[in-house]
CSV table of N, CA and C in Angstrom, one decimal:
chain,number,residue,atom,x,y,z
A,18,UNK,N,0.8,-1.2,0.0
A,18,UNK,CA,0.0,0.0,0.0
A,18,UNK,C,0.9,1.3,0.0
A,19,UNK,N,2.0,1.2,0.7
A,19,UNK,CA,3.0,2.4,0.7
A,19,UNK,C,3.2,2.7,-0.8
A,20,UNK,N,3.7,1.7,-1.6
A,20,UNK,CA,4.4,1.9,-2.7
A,20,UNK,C,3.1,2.3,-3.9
A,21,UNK,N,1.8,2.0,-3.4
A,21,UNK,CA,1.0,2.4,-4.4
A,21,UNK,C,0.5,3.9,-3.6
A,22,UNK,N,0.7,4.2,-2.9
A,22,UNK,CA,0.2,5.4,-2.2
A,22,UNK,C,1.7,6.8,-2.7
A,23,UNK,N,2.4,5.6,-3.3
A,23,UNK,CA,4.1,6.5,-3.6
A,23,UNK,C,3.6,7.0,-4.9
A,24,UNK,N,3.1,5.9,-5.8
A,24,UNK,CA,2.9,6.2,-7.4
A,24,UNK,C,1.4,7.3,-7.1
A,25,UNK,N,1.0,7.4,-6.6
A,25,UNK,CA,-0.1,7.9,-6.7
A,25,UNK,C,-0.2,9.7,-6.1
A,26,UNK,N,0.7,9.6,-5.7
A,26,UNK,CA,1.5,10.7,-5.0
A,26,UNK,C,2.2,11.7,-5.9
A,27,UNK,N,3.0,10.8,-6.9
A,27,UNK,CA,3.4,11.7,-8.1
A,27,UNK,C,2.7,11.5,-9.0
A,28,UNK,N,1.6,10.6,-9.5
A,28,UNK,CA,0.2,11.3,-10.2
A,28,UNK,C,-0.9,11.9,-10.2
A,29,UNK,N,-0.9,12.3,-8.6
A,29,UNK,CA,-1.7,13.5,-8.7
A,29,UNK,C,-1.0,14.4,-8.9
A,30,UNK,N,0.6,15.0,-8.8
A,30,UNK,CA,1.1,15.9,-9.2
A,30,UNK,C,1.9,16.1,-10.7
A,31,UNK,N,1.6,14.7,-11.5
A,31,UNK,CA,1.9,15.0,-13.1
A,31,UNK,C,0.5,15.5,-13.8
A,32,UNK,N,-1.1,15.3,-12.9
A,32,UNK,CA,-2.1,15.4,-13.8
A,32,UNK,C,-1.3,16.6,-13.5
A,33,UNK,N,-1.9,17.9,-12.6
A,33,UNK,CA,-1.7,19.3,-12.5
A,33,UNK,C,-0.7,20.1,-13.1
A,34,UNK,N,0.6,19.3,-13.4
A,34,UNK,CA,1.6,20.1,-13.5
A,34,UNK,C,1.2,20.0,-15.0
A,35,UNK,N,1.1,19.1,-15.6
A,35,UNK,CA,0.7,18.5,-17.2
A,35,UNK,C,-0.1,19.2,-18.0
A,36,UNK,N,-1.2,20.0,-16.9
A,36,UNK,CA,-2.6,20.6,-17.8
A,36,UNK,C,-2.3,22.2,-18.1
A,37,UNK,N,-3.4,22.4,-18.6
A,37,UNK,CA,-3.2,24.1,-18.7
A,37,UNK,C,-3.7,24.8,-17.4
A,38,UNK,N,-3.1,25.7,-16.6
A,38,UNK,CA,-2.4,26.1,-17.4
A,38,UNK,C,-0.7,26.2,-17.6
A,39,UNK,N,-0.2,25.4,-16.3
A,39,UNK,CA,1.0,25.0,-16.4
A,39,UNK,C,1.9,24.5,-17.6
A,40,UNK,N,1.1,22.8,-18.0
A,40,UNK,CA,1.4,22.6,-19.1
A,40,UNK,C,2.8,22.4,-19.6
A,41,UNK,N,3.3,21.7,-18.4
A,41,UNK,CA,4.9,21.2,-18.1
A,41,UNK,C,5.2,19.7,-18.0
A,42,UNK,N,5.7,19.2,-19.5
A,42,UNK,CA,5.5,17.7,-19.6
A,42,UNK,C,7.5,17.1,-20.1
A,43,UNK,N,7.8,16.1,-19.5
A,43,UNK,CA,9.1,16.2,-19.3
A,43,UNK,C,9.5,15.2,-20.6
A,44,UNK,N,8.5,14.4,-21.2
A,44,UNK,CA,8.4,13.8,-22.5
A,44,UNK,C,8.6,14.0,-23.8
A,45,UNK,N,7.6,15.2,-23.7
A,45,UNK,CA,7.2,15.8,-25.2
A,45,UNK,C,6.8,17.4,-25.0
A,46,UNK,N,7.3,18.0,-26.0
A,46,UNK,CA,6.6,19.5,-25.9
A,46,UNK,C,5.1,19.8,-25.9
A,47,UNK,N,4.8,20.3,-24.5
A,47,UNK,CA,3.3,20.8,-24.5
A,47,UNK,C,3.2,22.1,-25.0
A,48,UNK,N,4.2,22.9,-24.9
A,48,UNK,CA,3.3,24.3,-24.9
A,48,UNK,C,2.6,24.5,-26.5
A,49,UNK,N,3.2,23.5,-27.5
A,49,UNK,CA,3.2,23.9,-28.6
A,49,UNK,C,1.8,23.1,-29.3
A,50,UNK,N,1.6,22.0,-28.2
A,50,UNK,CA,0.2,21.3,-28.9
A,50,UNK,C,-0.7,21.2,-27.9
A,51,UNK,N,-1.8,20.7,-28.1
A,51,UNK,CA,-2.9,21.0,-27.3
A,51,UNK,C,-4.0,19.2,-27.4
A,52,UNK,N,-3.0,19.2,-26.4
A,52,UNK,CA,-3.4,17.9,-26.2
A,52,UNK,C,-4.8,17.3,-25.1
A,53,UNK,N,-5.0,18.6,-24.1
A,53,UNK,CA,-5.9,17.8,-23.6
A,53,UNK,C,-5.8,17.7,-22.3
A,54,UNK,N,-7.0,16.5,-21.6
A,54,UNK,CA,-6.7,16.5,-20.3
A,54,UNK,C,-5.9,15.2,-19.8
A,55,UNK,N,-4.8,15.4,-18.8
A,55,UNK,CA,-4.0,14.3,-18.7
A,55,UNK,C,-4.4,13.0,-18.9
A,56,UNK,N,-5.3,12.7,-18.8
A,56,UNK,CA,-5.9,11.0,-19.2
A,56,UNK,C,-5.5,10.6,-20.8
A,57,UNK,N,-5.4,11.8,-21.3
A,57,UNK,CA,-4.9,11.8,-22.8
A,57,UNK,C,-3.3,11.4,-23.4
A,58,UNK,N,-2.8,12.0,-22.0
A,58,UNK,CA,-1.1,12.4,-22.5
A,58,UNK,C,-0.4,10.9,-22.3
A,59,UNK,N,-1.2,10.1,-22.1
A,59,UNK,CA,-0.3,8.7,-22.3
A,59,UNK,C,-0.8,8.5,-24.1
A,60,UNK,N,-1.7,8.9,-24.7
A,60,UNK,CA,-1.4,8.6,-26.1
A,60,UNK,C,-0.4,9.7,-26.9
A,61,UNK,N,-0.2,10.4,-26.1
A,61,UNK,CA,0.9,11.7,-26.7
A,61,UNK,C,2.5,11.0,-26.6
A,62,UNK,N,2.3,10.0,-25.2
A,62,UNK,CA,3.8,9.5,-25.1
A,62,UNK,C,3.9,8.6,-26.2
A,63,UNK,N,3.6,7.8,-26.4
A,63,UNK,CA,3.1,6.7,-27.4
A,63,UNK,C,3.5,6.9,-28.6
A,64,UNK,N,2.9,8.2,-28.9
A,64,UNK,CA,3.3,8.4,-30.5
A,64,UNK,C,4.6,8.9,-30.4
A,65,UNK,N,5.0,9.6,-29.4
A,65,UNK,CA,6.1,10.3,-29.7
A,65,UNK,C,7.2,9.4,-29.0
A,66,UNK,N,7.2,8.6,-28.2
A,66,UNK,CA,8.0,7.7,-28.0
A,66,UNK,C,7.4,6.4,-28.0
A,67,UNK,N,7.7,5.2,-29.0
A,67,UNK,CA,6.8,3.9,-29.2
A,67,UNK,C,7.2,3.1,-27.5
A,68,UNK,N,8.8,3.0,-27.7
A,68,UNK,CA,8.9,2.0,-26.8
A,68,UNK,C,9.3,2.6,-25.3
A,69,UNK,N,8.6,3.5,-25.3
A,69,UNK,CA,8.5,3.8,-23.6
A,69,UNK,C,8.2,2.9,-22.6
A,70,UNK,N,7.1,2.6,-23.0
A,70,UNK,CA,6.1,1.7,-21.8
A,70,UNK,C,7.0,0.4,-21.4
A,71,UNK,N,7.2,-0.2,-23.0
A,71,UNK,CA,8.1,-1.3,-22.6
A,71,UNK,C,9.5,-1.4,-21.9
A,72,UNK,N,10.2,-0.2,-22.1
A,72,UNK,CA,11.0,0.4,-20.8
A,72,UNK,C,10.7,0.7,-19.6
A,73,UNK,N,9.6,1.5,-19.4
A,73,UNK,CA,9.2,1.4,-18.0
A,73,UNK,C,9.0,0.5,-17.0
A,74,UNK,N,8.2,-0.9,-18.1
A,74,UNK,CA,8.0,-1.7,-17.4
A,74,UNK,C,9.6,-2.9,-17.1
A,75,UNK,N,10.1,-2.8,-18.0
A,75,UNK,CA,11.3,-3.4,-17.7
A,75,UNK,C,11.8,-2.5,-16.0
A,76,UNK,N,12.1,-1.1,-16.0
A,76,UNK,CA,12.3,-0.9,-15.0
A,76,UNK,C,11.3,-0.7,-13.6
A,77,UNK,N,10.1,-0.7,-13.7
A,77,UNK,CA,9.1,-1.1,-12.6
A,77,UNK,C,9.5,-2.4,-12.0
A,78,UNK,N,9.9,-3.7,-13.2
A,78,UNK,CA,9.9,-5.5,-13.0
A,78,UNK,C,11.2,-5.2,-12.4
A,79,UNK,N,12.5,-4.5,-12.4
A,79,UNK,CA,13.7,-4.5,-12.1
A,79,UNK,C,13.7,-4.4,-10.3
A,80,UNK,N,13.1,-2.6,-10.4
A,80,UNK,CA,12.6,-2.6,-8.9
A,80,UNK,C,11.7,-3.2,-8.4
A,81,UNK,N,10.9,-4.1,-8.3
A,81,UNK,CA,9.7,-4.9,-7.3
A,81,UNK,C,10.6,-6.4,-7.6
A,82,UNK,N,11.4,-6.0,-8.4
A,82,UNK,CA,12.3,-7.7,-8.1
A,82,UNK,C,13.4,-7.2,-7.1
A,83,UNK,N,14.0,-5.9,-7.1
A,83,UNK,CA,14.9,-5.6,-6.1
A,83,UNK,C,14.2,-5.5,-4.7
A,84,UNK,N,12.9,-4.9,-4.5
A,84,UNK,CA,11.6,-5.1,-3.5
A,84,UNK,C,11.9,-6.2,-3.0
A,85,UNK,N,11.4,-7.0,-3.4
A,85,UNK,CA,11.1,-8.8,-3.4
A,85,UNK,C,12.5,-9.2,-3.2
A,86,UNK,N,13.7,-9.0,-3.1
A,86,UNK,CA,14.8,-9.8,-2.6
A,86,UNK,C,15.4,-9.1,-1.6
A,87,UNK,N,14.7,-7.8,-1.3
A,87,UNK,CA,15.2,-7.1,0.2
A,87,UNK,C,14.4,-7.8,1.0
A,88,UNK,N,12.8,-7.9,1.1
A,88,UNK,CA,12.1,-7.7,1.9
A,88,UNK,C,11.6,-9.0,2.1
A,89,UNK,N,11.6,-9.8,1.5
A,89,UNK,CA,10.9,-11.3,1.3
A,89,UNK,C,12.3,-12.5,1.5
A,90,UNK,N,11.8,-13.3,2.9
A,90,UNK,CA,12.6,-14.6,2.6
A,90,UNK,C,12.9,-15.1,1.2
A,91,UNK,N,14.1,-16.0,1.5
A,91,UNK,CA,13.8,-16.7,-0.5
A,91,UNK,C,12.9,-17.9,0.2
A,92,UNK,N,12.0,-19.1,-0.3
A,92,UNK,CA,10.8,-19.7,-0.6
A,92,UNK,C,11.4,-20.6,0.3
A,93,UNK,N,12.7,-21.1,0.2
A,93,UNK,CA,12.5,-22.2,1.1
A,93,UNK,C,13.0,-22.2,2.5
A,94,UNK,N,13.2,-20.5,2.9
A,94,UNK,CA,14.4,-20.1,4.4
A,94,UNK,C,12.4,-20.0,5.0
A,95,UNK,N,11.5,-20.0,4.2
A,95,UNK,CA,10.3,-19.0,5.0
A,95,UNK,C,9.3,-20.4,5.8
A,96,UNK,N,8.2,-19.5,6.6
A,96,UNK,CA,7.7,-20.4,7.5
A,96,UNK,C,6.3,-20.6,6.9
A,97,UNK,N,5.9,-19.5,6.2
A,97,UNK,CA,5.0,-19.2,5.4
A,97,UNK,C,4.9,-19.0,4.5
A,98,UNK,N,4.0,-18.6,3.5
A,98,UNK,CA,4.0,-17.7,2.0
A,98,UNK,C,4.1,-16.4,2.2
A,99,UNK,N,4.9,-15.9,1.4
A,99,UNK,CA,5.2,-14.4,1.5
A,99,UNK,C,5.4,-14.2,3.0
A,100,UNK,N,6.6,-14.2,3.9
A,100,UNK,CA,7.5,-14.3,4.6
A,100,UNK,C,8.4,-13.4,4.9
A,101,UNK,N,8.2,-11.8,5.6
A,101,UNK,CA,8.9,-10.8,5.2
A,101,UNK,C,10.2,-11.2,6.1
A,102,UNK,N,11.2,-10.5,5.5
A,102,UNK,CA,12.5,-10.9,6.4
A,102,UNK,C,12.4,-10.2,7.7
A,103,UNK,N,13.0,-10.4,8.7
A,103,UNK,CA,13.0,-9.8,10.3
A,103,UNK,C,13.3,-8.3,10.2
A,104,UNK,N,14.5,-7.5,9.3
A,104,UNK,CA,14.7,-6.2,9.6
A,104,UNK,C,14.0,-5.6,8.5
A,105,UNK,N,13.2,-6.1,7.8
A,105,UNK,CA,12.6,-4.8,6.3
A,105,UNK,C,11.4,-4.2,7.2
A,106,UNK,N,11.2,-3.6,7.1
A,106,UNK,CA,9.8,-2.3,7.0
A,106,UNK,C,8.9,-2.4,5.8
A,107,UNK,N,7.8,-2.5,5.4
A,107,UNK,CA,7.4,-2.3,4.5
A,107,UNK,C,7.3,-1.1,3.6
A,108,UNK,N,8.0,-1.2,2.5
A,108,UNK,CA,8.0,0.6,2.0
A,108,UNK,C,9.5,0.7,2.0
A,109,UNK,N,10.3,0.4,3.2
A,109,UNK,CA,11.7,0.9,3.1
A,109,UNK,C,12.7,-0.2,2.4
A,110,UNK,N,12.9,0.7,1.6
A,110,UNK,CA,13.9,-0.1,0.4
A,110,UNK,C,15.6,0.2,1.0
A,111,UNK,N,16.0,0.9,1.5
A,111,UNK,CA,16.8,1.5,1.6
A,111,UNK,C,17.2,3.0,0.9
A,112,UNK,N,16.6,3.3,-0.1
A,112,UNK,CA,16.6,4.4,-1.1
A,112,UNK,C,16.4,5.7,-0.3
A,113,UNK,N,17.5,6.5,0.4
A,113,UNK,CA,16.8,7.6,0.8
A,113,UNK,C,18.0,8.7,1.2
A,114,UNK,N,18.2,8.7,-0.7
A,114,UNK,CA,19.2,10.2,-1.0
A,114,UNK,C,19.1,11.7,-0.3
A,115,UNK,N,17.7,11.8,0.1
A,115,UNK,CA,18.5,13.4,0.9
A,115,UNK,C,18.6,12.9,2.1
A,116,UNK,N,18.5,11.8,2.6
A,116,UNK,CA,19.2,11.7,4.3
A,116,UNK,C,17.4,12.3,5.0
A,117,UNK,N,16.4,11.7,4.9
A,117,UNK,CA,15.1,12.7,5.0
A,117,UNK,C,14.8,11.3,6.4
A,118,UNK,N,14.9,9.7,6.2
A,118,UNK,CA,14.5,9.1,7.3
A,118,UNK,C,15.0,9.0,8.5
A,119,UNK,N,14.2,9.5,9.7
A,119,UNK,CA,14.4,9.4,10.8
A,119,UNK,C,15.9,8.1,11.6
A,120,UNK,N,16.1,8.3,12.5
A,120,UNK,CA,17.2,7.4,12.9
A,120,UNK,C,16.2,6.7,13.8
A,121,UNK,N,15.6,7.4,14.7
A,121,UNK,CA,14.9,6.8,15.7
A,121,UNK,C,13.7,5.8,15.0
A,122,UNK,N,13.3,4.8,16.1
A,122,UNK,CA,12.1,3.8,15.4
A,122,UNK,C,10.8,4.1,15.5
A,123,UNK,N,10.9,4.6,16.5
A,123,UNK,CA,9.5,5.6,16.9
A,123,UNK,C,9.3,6.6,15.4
A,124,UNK,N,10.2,7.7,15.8
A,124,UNK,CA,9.9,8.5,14.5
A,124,UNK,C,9.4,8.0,13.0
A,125,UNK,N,10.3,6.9,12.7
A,125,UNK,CA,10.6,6.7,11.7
A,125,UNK,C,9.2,5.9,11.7
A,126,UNK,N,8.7,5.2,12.6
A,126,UNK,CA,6.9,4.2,12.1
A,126,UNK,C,6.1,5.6,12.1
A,127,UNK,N,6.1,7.1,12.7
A,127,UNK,CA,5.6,7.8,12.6
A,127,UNK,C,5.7,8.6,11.6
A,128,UNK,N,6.6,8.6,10.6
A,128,UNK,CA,6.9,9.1,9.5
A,128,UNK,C,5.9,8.3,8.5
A,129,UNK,N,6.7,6.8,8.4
A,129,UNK,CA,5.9,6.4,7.6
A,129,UNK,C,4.3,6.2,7.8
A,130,UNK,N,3.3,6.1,8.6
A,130,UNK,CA,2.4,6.4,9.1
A,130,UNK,C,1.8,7.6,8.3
A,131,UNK,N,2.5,8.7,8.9
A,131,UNK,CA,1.9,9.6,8.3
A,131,UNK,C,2.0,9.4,6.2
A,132,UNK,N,3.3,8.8,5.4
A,132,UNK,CA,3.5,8.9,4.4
A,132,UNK,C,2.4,8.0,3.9
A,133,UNK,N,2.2,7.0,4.6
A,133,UNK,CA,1.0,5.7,4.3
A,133,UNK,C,-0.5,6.7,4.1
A,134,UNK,N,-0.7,7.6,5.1
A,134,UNK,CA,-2.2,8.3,5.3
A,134,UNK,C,-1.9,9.6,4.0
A,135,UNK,N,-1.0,10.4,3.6
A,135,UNK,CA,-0.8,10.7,2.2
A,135,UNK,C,-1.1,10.2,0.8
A,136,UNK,N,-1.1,9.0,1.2
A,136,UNK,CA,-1.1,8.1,-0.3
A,136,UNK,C,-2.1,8.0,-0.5
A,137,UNK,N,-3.2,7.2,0.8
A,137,UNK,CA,-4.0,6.9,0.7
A,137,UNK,C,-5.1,8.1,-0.2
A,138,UNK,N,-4.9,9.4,0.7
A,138,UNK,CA,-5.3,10.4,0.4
A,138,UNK,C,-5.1,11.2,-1.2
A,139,UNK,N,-4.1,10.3,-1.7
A,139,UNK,CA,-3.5,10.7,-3.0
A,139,UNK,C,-4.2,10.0,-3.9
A,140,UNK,N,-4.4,8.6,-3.6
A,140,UNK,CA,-5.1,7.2,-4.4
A,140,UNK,C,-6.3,8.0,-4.5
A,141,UNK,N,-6.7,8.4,-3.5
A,141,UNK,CA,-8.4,8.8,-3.9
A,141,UNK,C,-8.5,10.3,-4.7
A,142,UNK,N,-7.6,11.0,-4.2
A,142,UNK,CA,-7.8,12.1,-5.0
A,142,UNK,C,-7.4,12.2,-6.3
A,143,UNK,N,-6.5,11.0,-7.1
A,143,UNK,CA,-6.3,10.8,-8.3
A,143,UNK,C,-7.4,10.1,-9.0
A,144,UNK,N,-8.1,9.2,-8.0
A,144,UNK,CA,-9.4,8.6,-8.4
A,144,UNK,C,-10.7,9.7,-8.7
A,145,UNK,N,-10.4,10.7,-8.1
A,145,UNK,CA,-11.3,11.9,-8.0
A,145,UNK,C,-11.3,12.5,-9.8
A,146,UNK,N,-9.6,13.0,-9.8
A,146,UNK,CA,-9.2,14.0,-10.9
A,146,UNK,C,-9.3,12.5,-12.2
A,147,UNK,N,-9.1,11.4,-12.8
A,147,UNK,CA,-9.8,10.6,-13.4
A,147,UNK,C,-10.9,10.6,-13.9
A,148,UNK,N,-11.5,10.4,-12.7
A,148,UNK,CA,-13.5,10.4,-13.6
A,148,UNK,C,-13.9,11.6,-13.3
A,149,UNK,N,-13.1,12.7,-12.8
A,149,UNK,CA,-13.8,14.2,-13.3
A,149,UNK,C,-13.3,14.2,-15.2
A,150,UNK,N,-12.0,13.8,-15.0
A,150,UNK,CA,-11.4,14.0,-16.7
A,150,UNK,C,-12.7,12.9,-17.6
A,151,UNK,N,-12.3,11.8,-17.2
A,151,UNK,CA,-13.6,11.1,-17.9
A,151,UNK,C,-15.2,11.0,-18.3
A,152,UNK,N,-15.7,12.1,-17.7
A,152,UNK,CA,-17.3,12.4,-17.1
A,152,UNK,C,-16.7,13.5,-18.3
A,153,UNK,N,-16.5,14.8,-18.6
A,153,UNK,CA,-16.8,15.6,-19.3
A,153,UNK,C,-15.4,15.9,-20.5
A,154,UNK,N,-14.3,15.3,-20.0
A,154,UNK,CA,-13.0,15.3,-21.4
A,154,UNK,C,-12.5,17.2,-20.8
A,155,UNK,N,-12.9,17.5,-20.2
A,155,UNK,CA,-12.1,18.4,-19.5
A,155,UNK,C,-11.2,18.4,-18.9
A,156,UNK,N,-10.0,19.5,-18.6
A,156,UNK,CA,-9.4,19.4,-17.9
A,156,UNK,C,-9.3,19.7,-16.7
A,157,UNK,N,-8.6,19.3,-15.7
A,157,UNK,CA,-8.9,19.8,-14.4
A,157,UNK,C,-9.4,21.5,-13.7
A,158,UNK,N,-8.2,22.0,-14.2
A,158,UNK,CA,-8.4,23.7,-13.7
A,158,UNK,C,-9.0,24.3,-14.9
A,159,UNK,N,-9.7,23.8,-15.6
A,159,UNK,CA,-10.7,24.3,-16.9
A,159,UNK,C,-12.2,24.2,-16.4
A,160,UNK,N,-12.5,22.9,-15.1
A,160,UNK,CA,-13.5,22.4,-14.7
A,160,UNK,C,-13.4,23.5,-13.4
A,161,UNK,N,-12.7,24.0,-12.7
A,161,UNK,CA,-12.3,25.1,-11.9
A,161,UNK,C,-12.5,26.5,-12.3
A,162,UNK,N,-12.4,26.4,-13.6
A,162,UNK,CA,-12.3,27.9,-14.1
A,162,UNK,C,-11.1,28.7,-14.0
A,163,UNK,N,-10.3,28.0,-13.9
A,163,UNK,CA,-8.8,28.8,-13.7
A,163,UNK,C,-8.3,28.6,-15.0
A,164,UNK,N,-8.3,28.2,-16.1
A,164,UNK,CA,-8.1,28.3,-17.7
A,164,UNK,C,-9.1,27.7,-18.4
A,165,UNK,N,-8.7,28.3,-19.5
A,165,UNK,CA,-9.1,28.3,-20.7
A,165,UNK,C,-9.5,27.4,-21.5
A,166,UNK,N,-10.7,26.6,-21.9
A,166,UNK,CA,-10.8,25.3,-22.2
A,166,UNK,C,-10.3,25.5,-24.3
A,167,UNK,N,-9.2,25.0,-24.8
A,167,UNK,CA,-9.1,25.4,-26.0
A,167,UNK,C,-8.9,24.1,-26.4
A,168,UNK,N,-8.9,22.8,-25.7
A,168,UNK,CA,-8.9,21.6,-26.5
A,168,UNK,C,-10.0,21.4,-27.4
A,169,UNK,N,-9.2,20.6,-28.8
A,169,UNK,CA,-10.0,20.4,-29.6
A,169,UNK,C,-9.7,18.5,-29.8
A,170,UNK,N,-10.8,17.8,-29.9
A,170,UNK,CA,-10.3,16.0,-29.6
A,170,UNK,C,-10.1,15.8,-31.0
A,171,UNK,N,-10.2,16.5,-32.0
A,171,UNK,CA,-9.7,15.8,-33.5
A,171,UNK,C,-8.4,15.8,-33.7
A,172,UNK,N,-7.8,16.9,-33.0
A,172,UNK,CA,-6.1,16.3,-33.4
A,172,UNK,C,-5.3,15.9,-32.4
A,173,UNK,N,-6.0,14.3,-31.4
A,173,UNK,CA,-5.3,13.8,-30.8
A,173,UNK,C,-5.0,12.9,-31.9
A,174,UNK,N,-3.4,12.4,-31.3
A,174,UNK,CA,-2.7,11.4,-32.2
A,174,UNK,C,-3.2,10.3,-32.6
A,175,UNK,N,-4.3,9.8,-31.3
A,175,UNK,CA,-4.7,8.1,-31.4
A,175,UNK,C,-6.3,8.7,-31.4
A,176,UNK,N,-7.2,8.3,-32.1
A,176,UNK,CA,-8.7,8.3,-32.2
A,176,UNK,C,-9.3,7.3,-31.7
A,177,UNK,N,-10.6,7.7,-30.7
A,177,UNK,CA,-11.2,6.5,-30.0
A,177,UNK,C,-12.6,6.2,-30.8
């Protein structure tokens, strides 16, 4: 749940940053096309890069197999199925470049705690910004009134 509360955490923050009027995409140039509401811009990556995905997922399968050999007995040291090892945490991989986790154990179940009740909060509010995009092909701060609705759906790359 941590690690889907992680992904979900920086997808509520690529829809926002993605739409108008920001419109800051690290892929492909947005300012110059008018693509739409982020539920769209995975057919934007696609055309403009074929084999992304299939990269991605090679590196998603890389890390949940690096996951899976920190955190998980190997099959036949365990007592059970899925058998976490004695010192892993759930969530903690060891990955933590600015030096941001706690030393203490207290802190640190309190940290993650709180990072767990984030996600959660993130899963639903991406679930929110989703079927608002889906319900009317809007964009988020267009359904707010904070820009300018100027998508047009005939010159997306992929037609439904």
């Amino acid at each position: 749940e941590t690690m889907h509360g992680r992904v979900a955490m920086l997808a509520a923050i690529g829809m926002l940053v993605t739409e108008e009027p920001i419109e800051y995409h690290p892929l492909f140039e947005a300012y110059n096309k008018d693509i739409g509401p982020a539920i769209r811009h995975l057919d934007e990556v696609r055309a403009t890069s074929p084999f992304f995905f299939e990269i991605l997922g090679l590196i998603i399968g890389s890390l949940e197999l690096q996951r899976a050999l920190v955190g998980f007995k190997a099959p036949g040291d365990n007592d059970k199925f899925q058998d976490l090892n004695e010192d892993y945490f759930p969530g903690d991989v060891g990955f933590d470049p600015l030096g941001l986790k706690p030393d203490d154990a207290d802190e640190f179940f309190e940290m993650s705690t709180k990072e767990l009740q984030h996600g959660r909060l993130a899963m639903l509010g991406v679930a929110g910004m989703v079927a608002q995009e889906l319900v009317n092909g809007k964009e988020i701060f267009v359904n707010m009134g904070v820009a300018v609705d100027r998508f047009d759906p005939s010159l997306l790359p992929v037609q439904f």
